[in-house]
């Protein structure tokens, strides 16, 4: 299908009305139980990643920038200080992105929740109930998934998530914040126009703190809501129309997100999984390895930073996370920061890894991300894996117990067990609370 092959200007108004009807009619009690369960677990996971990331260089820099340039009285998520709603949304999205372990959406090669959650927090009106916040959260995923599919169908470049997350925030966040349908329509148009349609592969080839544009998208979405409320106008959003919207209200993309067991790019996770399985099965240690060959899809081979000097370079690499995992027998937030990134032994093992591209792996991407590995030991032993996919995909989702265990692993070292208990209980029982009761546990 060519760019905008389905676009018909006269149908935009009808589709926007249908979206408004969906947003207005959706209620927490009316959602399927499995949608409610996944929403809470996704929220818990985003909070875990944000808290684990709060002391990274990226989080420190962006929070200080937001406090200085976006002054206000809204508390930052995860870390002390205050800024405006714009600054808080931007800093929150970029902080979650700092530890690349949050949920994602395969068809878009991107992430909905990372920008959505801090934006909804920033937009939440006083007195908002937990059920109202959760409903907006689900609505944001439903908007974001369809917007992402539509924008990728109509724009040839692989752009960052902030581009379409901004529009999802304008729609779901605008409705939560009490905008009229006309104001929400303008907010969507403003957000689509200003959303950061950045070239994602530039950050893959040259890893930096720019990441996936989620924080900037959060800021653009919150700004669009504020501007529309004040009477600022926007051209009709084009991405609210198209085939992806036909199943709105019958297919719940909230349940089709993946989760990350490791805090690195999703594309690097299949070889990590394959190597750790071989290590568990055969009992070798990193110092015994003579070489590793990874066969995978093209985009994973583009994660080519063999000797990272920063957390960002370590996360946007394929060889280095494999070396980290084999050296430590695990791969968590501690392994992609500080001294672990500078470990000479890990760098030496990373240099022994060779990447190969495979036609079949390319053909099934992005719906599936696969890799297989061959490990050769100094002793002459050779171990070969089967094809592996990342754990916790939507087709084989993480269990509640697994995601709660990840939450504990990420959060307890940062805030302690008592605070972790309180946050977990608040998220899992949020329908019985005011939204501010949860917010107060993750702001300082």
Coordinates of C-alpha atoms in Angstrom, one line a residue:
X1 CA 0.0 0.0 0.0
X2 CA 1.4 3.4 -1.0
X3 CA 1.8 6.3 1.4
X4 CA -1.7 7.4 2.4
X5 CA -3.2 4.9 0.0
X6 CA -6.3 4.7 2.1
X7 CA -6.5 8.4 3.1
X8 CA -9.8 10.2 2.4
X9 CA -10.2 13.7 3.8
X10 CA -14.0 13.4 4.1
X11 CA -13.7 10.4 6.5
X12 CA -11.5 12.0 9.1
X13 CA -14.5 13.7 10.9
X14 CA -16.3 10.4 11.1
X15 CA -13.3 8.5 12.6
X16 CA -12.6 11.3 15.1
X17 CA -16.2 11.1 16.3
X18 CA -15.9 7.3 16.7
X19 CA -12.7 7.8 18.7
X20 CA -14.4 10.4 21.0
X21 CA -17.3 7.9 21.5
X22 CA -14.8 5.2 22.5
X23 CA -12.9 7.4 24.9
X24 CA -16.1 8.7 26.5
X25 CA -17.7 5.2 26.8
X26 CA -14.7 3.3 28.1
X27 CA -14.9 2.6 31.8
X28 CA -12.7 0.6 34.1
X29 CA -15.4 -1.7 35.2
X30 CA -16.5 -2.4 31.6
X31 CA -13.0 -3.5 30.5
X32 CA -12.3 -7.2 30.1
X33 CA -10.5 -8.6 33.2
X34 CA -7.4 -9.6 31.3
X35 CA -7.1 -6.0 30.0
X36 CA -7.3 -4.7 33.6
X37 CA -4.7 -7.2 34.8
X38 CA -2.2 -6.2 32.0
X39 CA -2.8 -2.5 32.6
X40 CA -1.8 -2.8 36.2
X41 CA 1.3 -4.9 35.4
X42 CA 2.4 -2.5 32.7
X43 CA 2.0 0.4 35.1
X44 CA 4.0 -1.5 37.8
X45 CA 6.7 -2.3 35.2
X46 CA 7.1 1.4 34.1
X47 CA 7.4 2.5 37.7
X48 CA 10.0 -0.1 38.3
X49 CA 12.1 1.0 35.4
X50 CA 11.7 4.7 36.2
X51 CA 12.9 4.2 39.8
X52 CA 15.8 2.0 38.7
X53 CA 16.9 4.8 36.3
X54 CA 16.6 7.8 38.6
X55 CA 20.3 8.0 39.4
X56 CA 21.6 7.5 35.8
X57 CA 23.5 10.4 34.2
X58 CA 20.6 10.8 31.7
X59 CA 18.0 11.2 34.4
X60 CA 20.2 13.6 36.4
X61 CA 20.8 15.8 33.4
X62 CA 17.3 15.9 32.0
X63 CA 15.8 16.5 35.5
X64 CA 18.1 19.4 36.2
X65 CA 17.3 20.9 32.7
X66 CA 13.6 20.6 33.3
X67 CA 13.8 22.2 36.7
X68 CA 15.8 25.1 35.3
X69 CA 14.0 25.6 32.0
X70 CA 10.4 24.5 32.8
X71 CA 9.8 25.9 36.3
X72 CA 6.7 25.0 38.1
X73 CA 5.2 23.3 41.2
X74 CA 4.5 19.8 39.9
X75 CA 6.7 17.2 41.6
X76 CA 9.0 15.1 39.4
X77 CA 8.3 11.4 39.1
X78 CA 11.0 9.2 40.8
X79 CA 13.3 12.0 42.0
X80 CA 13.2 15.2 44.1
X81 CA 12.3 18.5 42.6
X82 CA 9.5 20.4 40.8
X83 CA 8.8 21.7 37.3
X84 CA 5.9 22.5 35.1
X85 CA 3.7 19.8 33.7
X86 CA 5.7 20.0 30.4
X87 CA 9.0 19.6 32.2
X88 CA 7.8 16.8 34.5
X89 CA 6.4 14.8 31.5
X90 CA 9.6 15.3 29.5
X91 CA 11.9 14.3 32.4
X92 CA 9.7 11.3 33.3
X93 CA 9.7 9.9 29.8
X94 CA 13.4 10.3 29.4
X95 CA 14.1 8.8 32.8
X96 CA 12.2 5.7 32.1
X97 CA 14.0 5.5 28.7
X98 CA 17.3 5.8 30.5
X99 CA 17.1 2.1 31.7
X100 CA 15.9 0.4 28.5
X101 CA 13.7 -2.2 30.2
X102 CA 10.2 -0.9 29.6
X103 CA 7.4 -2.5 27.7
X104 CA 7.1 -2.2 23.9
X105 CA 5.0 -2.9 20.8
X106 CA 6.4 -5.1 18.1
X107 CA 4.4 -3.7 15.0
X108 CA 5.7 -0.2 15.7
X109 CA 9.2 -1.2 16.8
X110 CA 8.6 1.2 19.7
X111 CA 7.1 1.9 23.1
X112 CA 3.8 3.4 24.2
X113 CA 3.9 3.5 28.0
X114 CA 7.3 5.2 28.4
X115 CA 6.0 8.6 27.3
X116 CA 2.3 8.0 28.1
X117 CA 2.6 7.4 31.8
X118 CA 4.5 10.5 32.8
X119 CA 2.3 12.6 30.5
X120 CA -0.9 11.3 32.1
X121 CA 0.6 12.0 35.6
X122 CA 1.4 15.5 34.5
X123 CA -2.1 16.1 33.1
X124 CA -4.0 14.4 36.0
X125 CA -6.6 16.9 37.4
X126 CA -7.1 17.2 41.2
X127 CA -9.4 14.5 42.6
X128 CA -8.8 12.0 39.8
X129 CA -9.8 8.5 40.9
X130 CA -7.6 5.5 40.5
X131 CA -10.1 4.0 38.1
X132 CA -10.2 7.2 36.0
X133 CA -6.4 7.2 35.7
X134 CA -6.3 3.5 34.8
X135 CA -9.0 4.0 32.2
X136 CA -7.0 6.8 30.6
X137 CA -3.9 4.6 30.7
X138 CA -5.6 1.8 28.8
X139 CA -7.1 4.3 26.4
X140 CA -3.6 5.7 25.8
X141 CA -2.3 2.2 24.8
X142 CA -5.3 1.7 22.5
X143 CA -4.7 5.1 20.8
X144 CA -0.9 4.7 20.7
X145 CA -0.9 1.2 19.1
X146 CA -3.2 2.3 16.3
X147 CA -1.5 5.6 15.8
X148 CA 1.9 3.9 15.6
X149 CA 0.7 1.4 13.0
X150 CA -0.9 4.2 10.9
X151 CA 2.1 6.5 11.0
X152 CA 4.5 3.7 10.1
X153 CA 2.2 2.9 7.1
X154 CA 2.3 6.4 5.9
X155 CA 5.9 7.5 6.6
X156 CA 8.7 5.6 5.1
X157 CA 11.4 6.4 7.6
X158 CA 11.7 4.5 10.9
X159 CA 10.8 7.2 13.4
X160 CA 10.9 7.3 17.1
X161 CA 8.0 6.5 19.4
X162 CA 7.6 10.1 20.5
X163 CA 6.0 11.0 17.1
X164 CA 2.9 9.0 17.7
X165 CA 2.9 8.9 21.5
X166 CA 2.4 12.6 21.5
X167 CA -0.9 12.1 19.6
X168 CA -2.0 9.3 21.9
X169 CA -1.5 11.7 24.9
X170 CA -3.5 14.4 23.2
X171 CA -6.4 12.0 22.7
X172 CA -6.4 9.9 25.9
X173 CA -4.8 12.6 28.1
X174 CA -7.1 15.3 26.7
X175 CA -10.2 13.3 27.5
X176 CA -8.9 12.6 31.0
X177 CA -8.1 16.2 31.6
X178 CA -11.7 17.3 30.6
X179 CA -11.2 18.8 27.2
X180 CA -14.2 19.0 24.9
X181 CA -14.3 16.9 21.7
X182 CA -13.5 19.9 19.6
X183 CA -10.5 20.8 21.9
X184 CA -9.3 17.1 21.7
X185 CA -9.5 17.2 17.9
X186 CA -7.3 20.3 17.9
X187 CA -4.9 18.8 20.5
X188 CA -4.4 15.7 18.3
X189 CA -3.6 17.9 15.3
X190 CA -1.2 20.0 17.3
X191 CA 0.5 16.9 18.7
X192 CA 0.8 15.2 15.3
X193 CA 2.4 18.4 13.8
X194 CA 4.9 18.9 16.7
X195 CA 5.6 15.3 17.6
X196 CA 9.3 14.4 17.3
X197 CA 9.4 12.3 14.1
X198 CA 13.1 11.6 14.6
X199 CA 15.1 9.0 12.7
X200 CA 15.5 6.1 15.1
X201 CA 18.3 4.3 13.2
X202 CA 20.6 7.4 13.8
X203 CA 20.4 6.6 17.5
X204 CA 21.0 2.9 16.8
X205 CA 24.1 3.6 14.7
X206 CA 25.3 6.4 17.1
X207 CA 23.9 5.6 20.6
X208 CA 23.4 8.7 22.8
X209 CA 21.0 10.0 25.4
X210 CA 18.4 10.9 22.7
X211 CA 17.0 7.4 22.9
X212 CA 13.4 6.8 21.5
X213 CA 12.1 10.4 21.7
X214 CA 9.6 9.3 24.3
X215 CA 10.3 12.2 26.7
X216 CA 10.0 14.8 23.9
X217 CA 6.8 13.1 22.7
X218 CA 5.4 13.3 26.3
X219 CA 6.2 17.0 26.4
X220 CA 4.6 17.6 22.9
X221 CA 1.5 15.8 23.9
X222 CA 1.1 17.7 27.2
X223 CA 1.8 20.9 25.4
X224 CA -0.9 20.1 22.8
X225 CA -3.5 19.6 25.5
X226 CA -2.7 22.9 27.2
X227 CA -2.7 24.8 23.9
X228 CA -6.0 23.3 22.8
X229 CA -7.6 24.2 26.1
X230 CA -6.5 27.8 25.6
X231 CA -8.0 27.9 22.1
X232 CA -4.9 27.2 20.0
X233 CA -5.9 25.4 16.8
X234 CA -4.4 22.5 14.9
X235 CA -4.9 21.0 11.5
X236 CA -6.8 17.7 11.5
X237 CA -4.7 14.8 12.6
X238 CA -4.3 12.4 9.6
X239 CA -3.2 9.4 11.7
X240 CA -6.7 9.0 13.3
X241 CA -8.0 7.3 10.2
X242 CA -7.0 4.1 8.5
X243 CA -7.3 0.3 8.7
X244 CA -5.7 0.1 12.1
X245 CA -8.7 1.8 13.6
X246 CA -11.3 -0.6 12.3
X247 CA -11.2 -2.9 15.3
X248 CA -11.2 -0.2 18.0
X249 CA -13.2 -1.5 21.0
X250 CA -13.0 -5.1 19.9
X251 CA -9.2 -5.8 19.9
X252 CA -7.3 -4.7 23.0
X253 CA -3.7 -3.8 22.2
X254 CA -3.1 -3.3 25.9
X255 CA -2.7 -7.1 26.1
X256 CA -0.3 -7.2 23.0
X257 CA 2.7 -5.5 24.6
X258 CA 5.9 -7.2 25.3
X259 CA 8.0 -6.8 28.4
X260 CA 11.8 -6.9 28.8
X261 CA 13.6 -9.2 31.2
X262 CA 16.9 -7.3 30.4
X263 CA 17.6 -3.5 30.3
X264 CA 18.9 -3.4 26.7
X265 CA 17.5 -2.9 23.3
X266 CA 14.9 -5.6 22.4
X267 CA 16.9 -6.5 19.3
X268 CA 19.8 -7.6 21.5
X269 CA 17.8 -9.9 23.8
X270 CA 17.5 -13.0 21.6
X271 CA 21.2 -13.7 21.6
X272 CA 21.4 -12.9 25.3
X273 CA 18.7 -15.5 25.9
X274 CA 20.5 -18.0 23.6
X275 CA 23.9 -17.6 25.3
X276 CA 22.6 -17.8 28.8
X277 CA 20.7 -21.0 28.0
X278 CA 23.9 -22.6 26.6
X279 CA 25.8 -21.4 29.7
X280 CA 23.2 -23.0 32.0
X281 CA 23.2 -26.2 30.0
X282 CA 26.9 -26.7 29.7
X283 CA 28.3 -24.9 32.7
X284 CA 31.1 -22.9 31.0
X285 CA 32.3 -19.6 32.3
X286 CA 33.1 -16.4 30.3
X287 CA 36.9 -16.9 30.7
X288 CA 36.7 -20.2 28.8
X289 CA 35.2 -18.7 25.6
X290 CA 37.4 -18.4 22.5
X291 CA 34.7 -16.9 20.3
X292 CA 31.0 -16.4 19.7
X293 CA 29.1 -16.1 16.4
X294 CA 25.6 -14.5 16.5
X295 CA 23.3 -15.0 13.5
X296 CA 20.3 -12.6 13.5
X297 CA 18.4 -10.0 11.6
X298 CA 19.8 -6.8 10.1
X299 CA 18.7 -4.3 12.7
X300 CA 20.3 -6.3 15.4
X301 CA 23.6 -6.3 13.6
X302 CA 23.3 -2.5 13.5
X303 CA 23.7 -2.5 17.3
X304 CA 27.4 -2.6 16.6
X305 CA 29.0 -0.8 19.6
X306 CA 31.6 -3.4 20.7
X307 CA 33.3 -1.2 23.3
X308 CA 30.8 1.1 24.9
X309 CA 31.8 4.0 27.2
X310 CA 28.4 4.8 28.5
X311 CA 25.1 3.2 29.6
X312 CA 23.5 4.3 26.3
X313 CA 26.2 2.7 24.2
X314 CA 26.0 -0.5 26.3
X315 CA 22.2 -0.7 25.9
X316 CA 22.3 -0.1 22.1
X317 CA 24.8 -2.9 21.4
X318 CA 24.3 -6.6 20.7
X319 CA 27.8 -8.0 21.5
X320 CA 28.3 -6.1 24.8
X321 CA 25.1 -7.2 26.6
X322 CA 25.9 -10.8 25.6
X323 CA 29.4 -10.4 27.1
X324 CA 27.9 -8.8 30.3
X325 CA 25.3 -11.6 30.7
X326 CA 27.9 -14.4 30.2
X327 CA 30.3 -12.7 32.7
X328 CA 27.8 -12.1 35.4
X329 CA 25.3 -14.9 34.7
X330 CA 22.6 -12.2 34.7
X331 CA 21.8 -8.8 33.1
X332 CA 20.1 -6.2 35.3
X333 CA 20.3 -2.5 35.8
X334 CA 23.6 -2.7 37.7
X335 CA 25.3 -4.4 34.8
X336 CA 24.6 -1.5 32.3
X337 CA 26.0 1.2 34.5
X338 CA 29.2 2.4 36.1
X339 CA 32.1 0.0 36.7
X340 CA 30.4 -2.9 34.9
X341 CA 30.5 -1.0 31.6
X342 CA 34.3 -0.4 32.1
X343 CA 35.2 -4.0 33.0
X344 CA 38.1 -5.0 30.8
X345 CA 37.1 -8.7 31.0
X346 CA 33.7 -7.9 29.5
X347 CA 35.3 -5.8 26.8
X348 CA 37.6 -8.6 25.9
X349 CA 34.7 -11.0 25.5
X350 CA 32.7 -8.5 23.5
X351 CA 35.6 -8.4 21.0
X352 CA 35.4 -12.1 20.5
X353 CA 31.8 -11.9 19.1
X354 CA 31.1 -11.9 15.4
X355 CA 27.7 -10.9 13.9
X356 CA 26.1 -12.6 10.9
X357 CA 22.9 -11.5 9.1
X358 CA 20.3 -14.1 8.1
X359 CA 17.7 -13.8 5.3
X360 CA 15.0 -15.7 7.2
X361 CA 15.5 -13.6 10.3
X362 CA 15.2 -10.5 8.2
X363 CA 12.0 -11.7 6.5
X364 CA 10.1 -12.2 9.8
X365 CA 11.1 -9.0 11.4
X366 CA 9.6 -6.9 13.1
X367 CA 6.8 -9.4 14.0
X368 CA 9.4 -11.7 15.3
X369 CA 13.0 -11.0 16.5
X370 CA 15.2 -14.1 16.4
X371 CA 18.9 -15.1 16.8
X372 CA 21.0 -18.2 17.2
X373 CA 24.5 -18.5 18.6
X374 CA 27.5 -20.7 18.3
X375 CA 29.9 -20.6 21.3
X376 CA 33.5 -22.0 20.9
X377 CA 35.6 -22.7 24.0
X378 CA 39.3 -22.6 24.3
X379 CA 39.2 -26.4 24.9
X380 CA 37.8 -26.9 21.4
X381 CA 34.2 -27.6 22.5
X382 CA 31.5 -26.0 20.3
X383 CA 28.0 -25.4 21.5
X384 CA 25.2 -24.3 19.1
X385 CA 21.8 -23.0 20.1
X386 CA 18.4 -23.2 18.4
X387 CA 16.7 -20.1 17.2
X388 CA 15.7 -17.9 20.2
X389 CA 13.2 -15.1 20.6
X390 CA 13.1 -12.6 23.4
X391 CA 11.3 -13.7 26.6
X392 CA 8.0 -12.2 27.6
X393 CA 6.7 -11.5 24.1
X394 CA 2.9 -10.9 23.7
X395 CA 2.6 -14.4 22.3
X396 CA 4.2 -15.9 25.4
X397 CA 3.6 -13.2 28.0
X398 CA 5.3 -12.7 31.3
X399 CA 3.3 -14.0 34.2
X400 CA 2.2 -11.7 37.0
X401 CA 4.7 -13.4 39.3
X402 CA 7.6 -12.8 36.9
X403 CA 6.7 -9.1 36.5
X404 CA 6.3 -8.6 40.2
X405 CA 9.7 -10.3 40.7
X406 CA 11.2 -7.9 38.2
X407 CA 9.6 -5.0 40.1
X408 CA 11.3 -6.1 43.3
X409 CA 14.7 -6.6 41.6
X410 CA 14.6 -3.1 40.2
X411 CA 13.0 -1.2 43.0
X412 CA 14.1 -2.6 46.3
X413 CA 17.8 -1.6 45.9
X414 CA 16.7 2.0 45.2
X415 CA 13.9 2.7 47.8
X416 CA 14.0 -0.3 50.1
X417 CA 11.6 -3.1 50.8
X418 CA 9.0 -1.1 52.8
X419 CA 8.6 1.6 50.1
X420 CA 8.5 -1.1 47.4
X421 CA 5.7 -2.9 49.3
X422 CA 3.7 0.3 49.4
X423 CA 4.1 1.1 45.7
X424 CA 3.3 -2.4 44.6
X425 CA 0.2 -2.5 46.8
X426 CA -1.0 0.9 45.5
X427 CA -0.6 -0.1 41.9
X428 CA -2.3 -3.5 42.2
X429 CA -5.2 -1.9 44.3
X430 CA -5.4 1.4 42.4
X431 CA -9.1 1.1 41.6
X432 CA -9.8 1.5 45.3
X433 CA -7.6 4.6 45.7
X434 CA -7.3 8.2 44.5
X435 CA -4.6 8.6 41.8
X436 CA -2.7 11.0 44.0
X437 CA -2.2 8.2 46.6
X438 CA 0.0 6.3 44.2
X439 CA 1.7 9.5 42.9
X440 CA 2.7 10.4 46.4
X441 CA 4.7 7.2 46.7
X442 CA 6.7 7.7 43.6
X443 CA 7.5 11.5 43.9
X444 CA 9.6 13.1 46.6

